[in-house]
Short mmCIF file of C-alpha atoms in Angstrom, two decimals:
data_model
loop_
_atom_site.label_atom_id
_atom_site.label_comp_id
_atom_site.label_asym_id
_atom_site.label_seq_id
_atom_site.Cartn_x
_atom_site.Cartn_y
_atom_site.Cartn_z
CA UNK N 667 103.69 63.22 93.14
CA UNK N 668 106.84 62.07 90.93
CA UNK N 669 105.30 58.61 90.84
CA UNK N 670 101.91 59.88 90.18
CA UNK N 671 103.42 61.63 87.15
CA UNK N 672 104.79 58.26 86.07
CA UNK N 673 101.97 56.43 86.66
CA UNK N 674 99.68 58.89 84.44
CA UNK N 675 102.88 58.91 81.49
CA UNK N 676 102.87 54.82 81.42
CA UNK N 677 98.73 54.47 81.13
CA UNK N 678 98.82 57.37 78.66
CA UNK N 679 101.25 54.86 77.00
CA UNK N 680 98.86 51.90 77.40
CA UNK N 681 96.33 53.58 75.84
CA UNK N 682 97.97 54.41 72.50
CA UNK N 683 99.03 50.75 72.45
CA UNK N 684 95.04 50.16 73.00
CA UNK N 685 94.43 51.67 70.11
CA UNK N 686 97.10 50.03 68.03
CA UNK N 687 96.86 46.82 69.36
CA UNK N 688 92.79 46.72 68.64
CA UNK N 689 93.30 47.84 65.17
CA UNK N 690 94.72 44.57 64.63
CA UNK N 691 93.57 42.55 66.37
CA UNK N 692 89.97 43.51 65.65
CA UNK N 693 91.09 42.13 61.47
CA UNK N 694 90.93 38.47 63.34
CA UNK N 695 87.63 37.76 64.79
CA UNK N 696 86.25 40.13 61.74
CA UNK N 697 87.47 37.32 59.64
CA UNK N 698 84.88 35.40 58.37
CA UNK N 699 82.67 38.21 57.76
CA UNK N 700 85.48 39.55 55.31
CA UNK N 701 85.48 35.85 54.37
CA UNK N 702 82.19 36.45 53.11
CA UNK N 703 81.66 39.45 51.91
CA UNK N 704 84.75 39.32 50.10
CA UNK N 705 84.25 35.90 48.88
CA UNK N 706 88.22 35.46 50.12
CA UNK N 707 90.54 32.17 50.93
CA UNK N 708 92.42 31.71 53.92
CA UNK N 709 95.78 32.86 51.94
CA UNK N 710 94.37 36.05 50.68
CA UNK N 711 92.67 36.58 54.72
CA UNK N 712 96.31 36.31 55.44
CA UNK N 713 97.57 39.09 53.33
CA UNK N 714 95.14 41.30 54.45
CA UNK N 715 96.44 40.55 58.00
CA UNK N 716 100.26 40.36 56.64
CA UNK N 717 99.95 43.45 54.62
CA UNK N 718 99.77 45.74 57.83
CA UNK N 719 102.96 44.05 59.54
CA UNK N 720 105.07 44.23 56.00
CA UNK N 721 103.80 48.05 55.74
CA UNK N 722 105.05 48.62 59.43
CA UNK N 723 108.22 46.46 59.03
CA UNK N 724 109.13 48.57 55.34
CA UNK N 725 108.17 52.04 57.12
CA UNK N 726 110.19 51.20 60.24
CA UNK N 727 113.36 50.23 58.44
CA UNK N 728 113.12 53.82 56.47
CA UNK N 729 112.17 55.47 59.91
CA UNK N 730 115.20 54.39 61.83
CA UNK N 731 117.33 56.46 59.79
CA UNK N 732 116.46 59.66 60.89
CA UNK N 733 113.76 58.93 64.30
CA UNK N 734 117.09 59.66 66.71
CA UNK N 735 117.02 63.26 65.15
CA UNK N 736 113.66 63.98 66.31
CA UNK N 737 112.55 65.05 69.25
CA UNK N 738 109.95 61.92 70.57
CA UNK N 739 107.19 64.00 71.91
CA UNK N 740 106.68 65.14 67.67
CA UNK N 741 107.67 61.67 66.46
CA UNK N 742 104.63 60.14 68.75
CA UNK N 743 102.31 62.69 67.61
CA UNK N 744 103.05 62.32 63.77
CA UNK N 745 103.10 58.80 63.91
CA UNK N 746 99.81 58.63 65.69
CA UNK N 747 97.92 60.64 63.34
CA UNK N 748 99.09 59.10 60.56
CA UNK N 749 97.57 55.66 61.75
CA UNK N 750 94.48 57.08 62.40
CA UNK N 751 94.14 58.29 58.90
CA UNK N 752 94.79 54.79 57.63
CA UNK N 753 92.47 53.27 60.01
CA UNK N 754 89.58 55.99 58.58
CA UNK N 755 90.60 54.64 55.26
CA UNK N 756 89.62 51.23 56.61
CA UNK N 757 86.29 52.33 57.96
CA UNK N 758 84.86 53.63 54.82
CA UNK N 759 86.41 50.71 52.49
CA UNK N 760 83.98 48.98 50.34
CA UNK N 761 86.05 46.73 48.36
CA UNK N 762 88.93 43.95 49.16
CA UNK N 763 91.68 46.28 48.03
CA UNK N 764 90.24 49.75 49.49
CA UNK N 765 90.53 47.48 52.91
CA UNK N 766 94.07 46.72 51.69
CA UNK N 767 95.25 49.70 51.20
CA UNK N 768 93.76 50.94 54.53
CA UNK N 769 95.66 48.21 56.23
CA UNK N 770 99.05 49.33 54.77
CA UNK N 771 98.47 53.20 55.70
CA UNK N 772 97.45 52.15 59.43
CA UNK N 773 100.72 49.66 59.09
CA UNK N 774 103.16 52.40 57.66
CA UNK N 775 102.43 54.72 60.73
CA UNK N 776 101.05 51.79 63.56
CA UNK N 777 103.63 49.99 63.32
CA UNK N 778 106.09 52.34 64.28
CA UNK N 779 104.38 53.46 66.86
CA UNK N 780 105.51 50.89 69.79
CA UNK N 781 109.20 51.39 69.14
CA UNK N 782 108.35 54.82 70.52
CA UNK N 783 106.42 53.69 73.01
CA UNK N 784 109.24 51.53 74.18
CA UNK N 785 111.76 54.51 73.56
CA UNK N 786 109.99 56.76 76.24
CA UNK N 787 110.31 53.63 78.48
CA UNK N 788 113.98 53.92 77.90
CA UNK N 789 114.72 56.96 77.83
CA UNK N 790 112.56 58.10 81.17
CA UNK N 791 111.73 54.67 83.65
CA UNK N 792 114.51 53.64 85.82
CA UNK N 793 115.74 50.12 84.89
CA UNK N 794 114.29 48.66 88.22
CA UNK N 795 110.87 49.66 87.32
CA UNK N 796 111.15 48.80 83.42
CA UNK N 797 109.37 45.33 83.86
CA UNK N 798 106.24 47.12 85.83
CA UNK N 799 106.60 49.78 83.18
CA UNK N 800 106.29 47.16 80.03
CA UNK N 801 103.82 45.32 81.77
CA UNK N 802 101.47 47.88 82.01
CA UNK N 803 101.57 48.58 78.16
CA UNK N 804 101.69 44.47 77.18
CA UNK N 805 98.39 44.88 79.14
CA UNK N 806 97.12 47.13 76.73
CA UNK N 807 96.56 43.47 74.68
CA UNK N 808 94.81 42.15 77.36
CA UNK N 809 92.24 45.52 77.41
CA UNK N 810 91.57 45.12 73.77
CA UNK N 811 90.72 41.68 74.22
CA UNK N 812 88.79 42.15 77.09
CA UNK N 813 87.03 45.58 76.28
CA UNK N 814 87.81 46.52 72.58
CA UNK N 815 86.99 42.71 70.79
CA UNK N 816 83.47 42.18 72.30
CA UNK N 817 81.96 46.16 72.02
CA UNK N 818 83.43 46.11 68.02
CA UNK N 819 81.77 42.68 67.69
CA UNK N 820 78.67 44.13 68.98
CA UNK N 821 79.28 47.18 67.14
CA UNK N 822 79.53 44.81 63.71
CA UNK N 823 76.79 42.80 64.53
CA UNK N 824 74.42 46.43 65.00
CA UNK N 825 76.13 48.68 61.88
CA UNK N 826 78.41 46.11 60.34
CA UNK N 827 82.23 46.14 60.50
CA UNK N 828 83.24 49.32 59.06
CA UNK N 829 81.54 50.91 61.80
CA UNK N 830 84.28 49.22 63.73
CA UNK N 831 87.19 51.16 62.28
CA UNK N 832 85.45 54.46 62.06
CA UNK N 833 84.50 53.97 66.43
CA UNK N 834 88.79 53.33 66.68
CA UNK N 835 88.98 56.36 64.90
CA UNK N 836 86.92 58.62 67.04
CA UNK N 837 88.69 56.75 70.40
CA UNK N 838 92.36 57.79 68.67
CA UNK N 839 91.57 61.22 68.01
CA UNK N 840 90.81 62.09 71.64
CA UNK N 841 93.99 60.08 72.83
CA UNK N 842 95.60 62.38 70.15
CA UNK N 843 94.33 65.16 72.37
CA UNK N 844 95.77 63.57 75.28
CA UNK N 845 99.06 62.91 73.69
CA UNK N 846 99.91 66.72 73.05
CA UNK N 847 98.93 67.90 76.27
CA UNK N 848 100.26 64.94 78.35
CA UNK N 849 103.70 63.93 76.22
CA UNK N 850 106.99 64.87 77.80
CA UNK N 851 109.38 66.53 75.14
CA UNK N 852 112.55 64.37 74.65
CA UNK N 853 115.38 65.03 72.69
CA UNK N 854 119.05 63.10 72.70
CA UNK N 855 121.68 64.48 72.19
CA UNK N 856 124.02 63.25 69.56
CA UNK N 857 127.96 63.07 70.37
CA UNK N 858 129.19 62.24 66.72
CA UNK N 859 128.25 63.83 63.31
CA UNK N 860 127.66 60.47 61.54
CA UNK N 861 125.27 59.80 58.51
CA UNK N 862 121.87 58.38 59.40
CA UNK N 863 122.83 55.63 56.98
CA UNK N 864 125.69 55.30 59.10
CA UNK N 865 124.29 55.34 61.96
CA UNK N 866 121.88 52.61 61.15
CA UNK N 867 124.35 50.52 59.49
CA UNK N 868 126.17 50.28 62.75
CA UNK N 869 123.03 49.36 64.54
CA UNK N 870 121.83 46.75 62.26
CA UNK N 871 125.62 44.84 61.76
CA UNK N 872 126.19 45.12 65.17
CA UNK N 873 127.39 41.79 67.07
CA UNK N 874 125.82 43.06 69.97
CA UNK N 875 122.47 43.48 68.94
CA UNK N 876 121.94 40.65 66.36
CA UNK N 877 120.54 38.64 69.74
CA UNK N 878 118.25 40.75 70.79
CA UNK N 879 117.13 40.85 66.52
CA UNK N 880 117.03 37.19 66.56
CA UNK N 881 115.47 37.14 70.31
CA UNK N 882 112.08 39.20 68.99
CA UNK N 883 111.86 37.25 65.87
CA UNK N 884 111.86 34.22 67.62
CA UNK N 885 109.31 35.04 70.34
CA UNK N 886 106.67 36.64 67.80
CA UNK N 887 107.21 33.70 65.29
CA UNK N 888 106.40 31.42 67.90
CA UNK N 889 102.63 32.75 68.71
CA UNK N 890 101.77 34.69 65.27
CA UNK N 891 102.26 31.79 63.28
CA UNK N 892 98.71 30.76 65.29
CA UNK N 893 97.40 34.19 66.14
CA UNK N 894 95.93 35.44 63.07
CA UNK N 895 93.71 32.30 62.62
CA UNK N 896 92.32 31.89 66.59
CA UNK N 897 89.09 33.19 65.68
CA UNK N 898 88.35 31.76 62.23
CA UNK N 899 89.62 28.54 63.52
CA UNK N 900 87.33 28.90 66.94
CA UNK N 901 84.42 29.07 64.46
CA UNK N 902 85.07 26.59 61.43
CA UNK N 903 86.96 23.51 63.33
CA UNK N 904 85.65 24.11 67.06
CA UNK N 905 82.06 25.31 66.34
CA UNK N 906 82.44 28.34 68.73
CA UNK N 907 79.58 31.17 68.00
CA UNK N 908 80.06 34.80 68.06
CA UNK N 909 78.15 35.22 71.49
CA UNK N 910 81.25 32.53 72.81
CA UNK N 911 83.61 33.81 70.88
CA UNK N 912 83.30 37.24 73.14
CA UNK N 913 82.92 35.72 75.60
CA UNK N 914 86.50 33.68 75.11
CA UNK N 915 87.66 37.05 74.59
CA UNK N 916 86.39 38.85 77.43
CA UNK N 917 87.76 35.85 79.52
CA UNK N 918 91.09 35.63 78.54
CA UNK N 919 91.39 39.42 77.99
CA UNK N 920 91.06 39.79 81.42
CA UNK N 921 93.14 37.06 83.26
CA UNK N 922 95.72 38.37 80.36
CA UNK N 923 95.40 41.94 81.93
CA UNK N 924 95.99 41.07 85.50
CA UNK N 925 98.87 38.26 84.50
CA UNK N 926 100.75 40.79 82.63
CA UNK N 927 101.11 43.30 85.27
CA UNK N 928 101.91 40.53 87.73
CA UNK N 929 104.28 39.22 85.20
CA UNK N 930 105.90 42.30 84.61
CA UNK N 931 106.66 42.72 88.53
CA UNK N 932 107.59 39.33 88.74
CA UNK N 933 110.22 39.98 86.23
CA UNK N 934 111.73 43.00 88.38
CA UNK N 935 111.71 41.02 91.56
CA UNK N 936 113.15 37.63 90.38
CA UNK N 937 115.07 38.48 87.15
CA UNK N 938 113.61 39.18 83.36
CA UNK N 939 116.10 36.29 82.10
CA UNK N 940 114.57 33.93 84.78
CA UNK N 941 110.92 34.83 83.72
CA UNK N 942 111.44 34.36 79.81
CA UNK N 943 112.70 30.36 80.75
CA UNK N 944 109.62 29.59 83.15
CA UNK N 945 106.97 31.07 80.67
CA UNK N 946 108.17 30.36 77.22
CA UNK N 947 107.81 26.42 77.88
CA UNK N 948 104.74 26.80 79.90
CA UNK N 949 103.48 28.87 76.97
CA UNK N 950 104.10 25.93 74.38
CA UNK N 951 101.52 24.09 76.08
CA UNK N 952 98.43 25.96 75.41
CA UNK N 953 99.71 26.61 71.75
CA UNK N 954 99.26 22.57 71.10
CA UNK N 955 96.24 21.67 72.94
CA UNK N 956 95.01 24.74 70.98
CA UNK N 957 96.30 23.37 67.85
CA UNK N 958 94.58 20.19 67.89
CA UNK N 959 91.43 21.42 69.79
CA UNK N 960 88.01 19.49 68.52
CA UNK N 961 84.07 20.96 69.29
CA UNK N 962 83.14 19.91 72.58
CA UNK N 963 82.78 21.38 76.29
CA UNK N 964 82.54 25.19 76.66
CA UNK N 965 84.41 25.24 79.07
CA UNK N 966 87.30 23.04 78.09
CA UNK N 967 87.85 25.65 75.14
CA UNK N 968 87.75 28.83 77.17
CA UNK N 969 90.22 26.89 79.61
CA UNK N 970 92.66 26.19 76.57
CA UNK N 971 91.99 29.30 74.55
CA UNK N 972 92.52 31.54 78.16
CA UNK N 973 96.22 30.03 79.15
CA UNK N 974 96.83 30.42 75.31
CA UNK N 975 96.30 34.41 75.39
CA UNK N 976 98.08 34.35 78.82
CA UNK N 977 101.21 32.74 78.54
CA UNK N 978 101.65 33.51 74.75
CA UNK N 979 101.93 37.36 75.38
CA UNK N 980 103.18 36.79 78.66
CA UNK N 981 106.52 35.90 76.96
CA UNK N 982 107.31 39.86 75.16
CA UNK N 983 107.11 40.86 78.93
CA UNK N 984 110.40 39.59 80.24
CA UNK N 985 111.60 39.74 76.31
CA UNK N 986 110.78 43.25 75.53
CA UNK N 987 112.09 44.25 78.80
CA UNK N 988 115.48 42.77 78.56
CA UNK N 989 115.81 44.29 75.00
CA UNK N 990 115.18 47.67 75.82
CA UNK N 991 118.19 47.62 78.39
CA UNK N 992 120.81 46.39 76.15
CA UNK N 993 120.93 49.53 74.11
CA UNK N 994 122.71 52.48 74.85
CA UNK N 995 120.53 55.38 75.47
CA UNK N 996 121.53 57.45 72.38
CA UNK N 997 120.89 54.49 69.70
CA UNK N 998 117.53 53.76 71.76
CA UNK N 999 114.73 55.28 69.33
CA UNK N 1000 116.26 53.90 66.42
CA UNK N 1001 117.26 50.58 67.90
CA UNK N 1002 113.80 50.12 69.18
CA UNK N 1003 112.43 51.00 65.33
CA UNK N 1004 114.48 48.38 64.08
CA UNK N 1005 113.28 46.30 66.85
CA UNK N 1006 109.68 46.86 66.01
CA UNK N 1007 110.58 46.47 62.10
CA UNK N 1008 111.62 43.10 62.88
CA UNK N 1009 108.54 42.64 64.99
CA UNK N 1010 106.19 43.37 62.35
CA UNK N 1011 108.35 41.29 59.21
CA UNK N 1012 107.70 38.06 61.64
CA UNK N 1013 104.11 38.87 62.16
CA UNK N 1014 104.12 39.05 59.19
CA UNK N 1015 106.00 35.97 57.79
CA UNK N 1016 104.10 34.04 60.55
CA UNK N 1017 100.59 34.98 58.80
CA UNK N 1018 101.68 34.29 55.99
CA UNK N 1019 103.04 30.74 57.04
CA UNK N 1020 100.38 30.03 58.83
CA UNK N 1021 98.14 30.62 55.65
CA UNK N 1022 100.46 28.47 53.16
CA UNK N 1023 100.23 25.38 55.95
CA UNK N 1024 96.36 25.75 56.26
CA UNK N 1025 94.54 24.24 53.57
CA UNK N 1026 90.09 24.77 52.78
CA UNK N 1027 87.95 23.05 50.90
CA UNK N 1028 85.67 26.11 50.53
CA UNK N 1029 85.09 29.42 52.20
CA UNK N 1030 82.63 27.41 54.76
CA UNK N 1031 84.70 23.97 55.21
CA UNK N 1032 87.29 23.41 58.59
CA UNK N 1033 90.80 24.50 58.56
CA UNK N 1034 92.91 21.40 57.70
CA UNK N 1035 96.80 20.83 58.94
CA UNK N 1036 96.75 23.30 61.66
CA UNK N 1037 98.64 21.11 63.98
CA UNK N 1038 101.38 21.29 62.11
CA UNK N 1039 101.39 25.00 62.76
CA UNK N 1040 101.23 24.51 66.28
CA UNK N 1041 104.12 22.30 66.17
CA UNK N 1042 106.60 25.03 63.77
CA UNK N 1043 105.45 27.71 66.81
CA UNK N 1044 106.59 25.61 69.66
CA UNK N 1045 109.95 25.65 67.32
CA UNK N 1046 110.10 29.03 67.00
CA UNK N 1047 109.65 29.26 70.89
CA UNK N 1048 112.39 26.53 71.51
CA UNK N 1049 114.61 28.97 69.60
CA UNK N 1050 113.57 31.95 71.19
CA UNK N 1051 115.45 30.36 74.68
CA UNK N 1052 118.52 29.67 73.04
CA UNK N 1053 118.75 33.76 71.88
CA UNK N 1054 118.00 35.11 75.73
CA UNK N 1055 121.04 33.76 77.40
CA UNK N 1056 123.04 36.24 74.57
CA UNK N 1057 120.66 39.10 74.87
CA UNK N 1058 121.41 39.13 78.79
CA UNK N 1059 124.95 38.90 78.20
CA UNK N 1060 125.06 41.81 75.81
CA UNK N 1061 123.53 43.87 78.80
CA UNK N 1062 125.60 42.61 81.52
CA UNK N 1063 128.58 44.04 78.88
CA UNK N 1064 126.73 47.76 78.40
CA UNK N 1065 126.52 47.35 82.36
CA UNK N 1066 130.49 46.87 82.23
CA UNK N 1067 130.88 49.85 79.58
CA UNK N 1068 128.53 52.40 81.24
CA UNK N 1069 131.10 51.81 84.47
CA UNK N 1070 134.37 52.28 82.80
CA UNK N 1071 135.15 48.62 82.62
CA UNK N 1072 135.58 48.51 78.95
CA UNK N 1073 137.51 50.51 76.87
#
């Protein structure tokens, strides 16, 4: 029954980061009809994409001064209503910056939204079953890819892509439902009477924690620097239609939804630390065959574009689970904000790379010099492994600390 319980908690999870997750990602393959109707360049695609991720990363810095006060249960539900009134904002925008300031709304109150995701995780899933735990919401990515991208595709082919929005909207407001019937209450306890400001200075200066900062950077640098361009670049350079392109979707989606649980397990069994080394370099593959991908074969570009979604969010698996045990359990919710702050900044930053690197000739012509961005991920990437072995030493210290072994 207790694992039953669990079970029903961590999907309930999943599907909020469904919801989230689609909201974005949806802005990707949606590009070239915003492209269009918005007569808009690559760069200004990008800060329609950035703009959400800057909105989350702003909100998330102001939230993590008081979201440890807060009981998470009324956090989650806030949070989540408040990013589906910026995705309705979205679904009835008729203009370029009515869909901009849509995306910053959804972004202020989105964003946050995984940190406490990641908090409940924490706070309520043994240690041992953390990696299962995270791997079931990562799969939420795969589900959106598989499920969510091809029905709103459909849906914007039939009523156009504002329709899109408004359908995320009616699918949030009944997981709202489930949220505050479902939801655990959780409140920590605070031992000292220190200033919020306080408080979060100590977080964010902290020796301790600057890995796990510079670990999550690092890791979403090194796929979202190509991310927010796979589907405009599927159609302009590779000559992939909208029928294939949900198809790629639906195909990677779902060997993305079975890897990530088997990831996730993998990384309980044989070590998170382990995990992150064998998949970040196998990830880098995919990201330049991807890069430098040319029309031809079908099947050679669902092969490439399928290990890409795999392996490139395969990575946060072992990542996300390692930094959620180096905290200790009464900094969690607002180390996990900060955590998801950074997040969104270099999702942001790596749109907005991504677009300064890519150059057009015109609103119809190929992407040029996106190799190059393919090469700057597998950078990023190369960093990310030098930041784990320090993130898994800060939690073999709170290990130490939690048994009396440091004073």
């Amino acid at each position: 029954m207790f694992f039953a319980r669990e079970s029903c908690f961590v999907f309930l999870l999943s599907l909020i980061q469904f919801t989230h997750i689609l909201d974005f990602m949806i802005m990707m393959p949606l590009g070239r009809n915003f492209e269009s109707q918005f007569q808009i360049t690559p760069k200004e695609f990008s800060v329609l994409i950035s703009s959400y991720t800057y909105s989350a990363f702003f909100a998330g810095i102001l939230s993590s001064l008081f979201i440890d006060r807060f009981n998470r249960r009324i956090t989650a539900l806030f949070l989540y209503s408040g990013f589906i009134l910026g995705t309705l904002l979205c679904g009835i925008a008729n203009t370029y910056w009515l869909l901009f300031a849509g995306r910053i709304l959804a972004g202020a109150f989105g964003g946050i939204i995984t940190s406490v995701l990641f908090s409940f995780v924490g706070d309520l899933i043994p240690e041992e079953r953390r990696g299962r735990a995270t791997g079931v919401i990562m799969a939420a990515f795969s589900a959106a890819a598989v499920i969510g991208v091809p029905i709103s595709l459909e849906i914007s082919g039939l009523f156009g892509w504002n329709a899109v929005f408004l359908s995320i909207v009616f699918i949030s407001c009944l997981i709202l439902l489930l949220m505050y019937l479902i939801l655990p209450h959780v409140t920590i306890e605070k031992e000292t009477k220190e200033s919020n400001l306080q408080g979060l200075n100590d977080i964010v200066r902290s020796k301790r924690y600057l890995p796990s900062y510079l670990l999550i950077a690092s890791v979403i640098l090194g796929g979202f620097t190509v991310i927010p361009f796979f589907a405009p670049y599927l159609e302009r350079n590779v000559g992939v239609s909208k029928d294939h392109l949900s198809l790629i979707y639906f195909i990677g989606g779902s060997i993305t939804f079975f890897s990530a649980r088997l990831i996730g397990s993998l990384s309980d069994r044989y070590g998170k630390k382990k995990m992150f080394y064998i998949l970040v370099p196998l990830a880098c593959i995919p990201i330049l065959f991807f890069t430098n991908l040319k029309p031809g074969s079908i099947f050679l570009t669902i092969l490439c574009t399928s290990g890409f979604m795999a392996l490139v969010s395969a990575r946060l698996i072992p990542a996300m689970a390692l930094i959620t045990s180096t905290v200790d359990p009464k900094q969690r919710g607002r180390f996990m904000t900060i955590v998801s702050a950074i997040q969104n900044l270099a999702s942001g930053m790596g749109a907005t790379i991504g677009g300064l690197i890519l150059t057009v000739k015109d609103i119809h012509s190929p992407y040029q010099n996106f190799e190059w961005v393919g090469i700057l991920a597998v950078v990023f990437n190369v960093a990310a492994l030098v930041c784990v072995s320090k993130v898994f030493s800060s939690i073999e210290y709170l290990k130490l600390k939690q048994n009396g072994g440091v004073i």
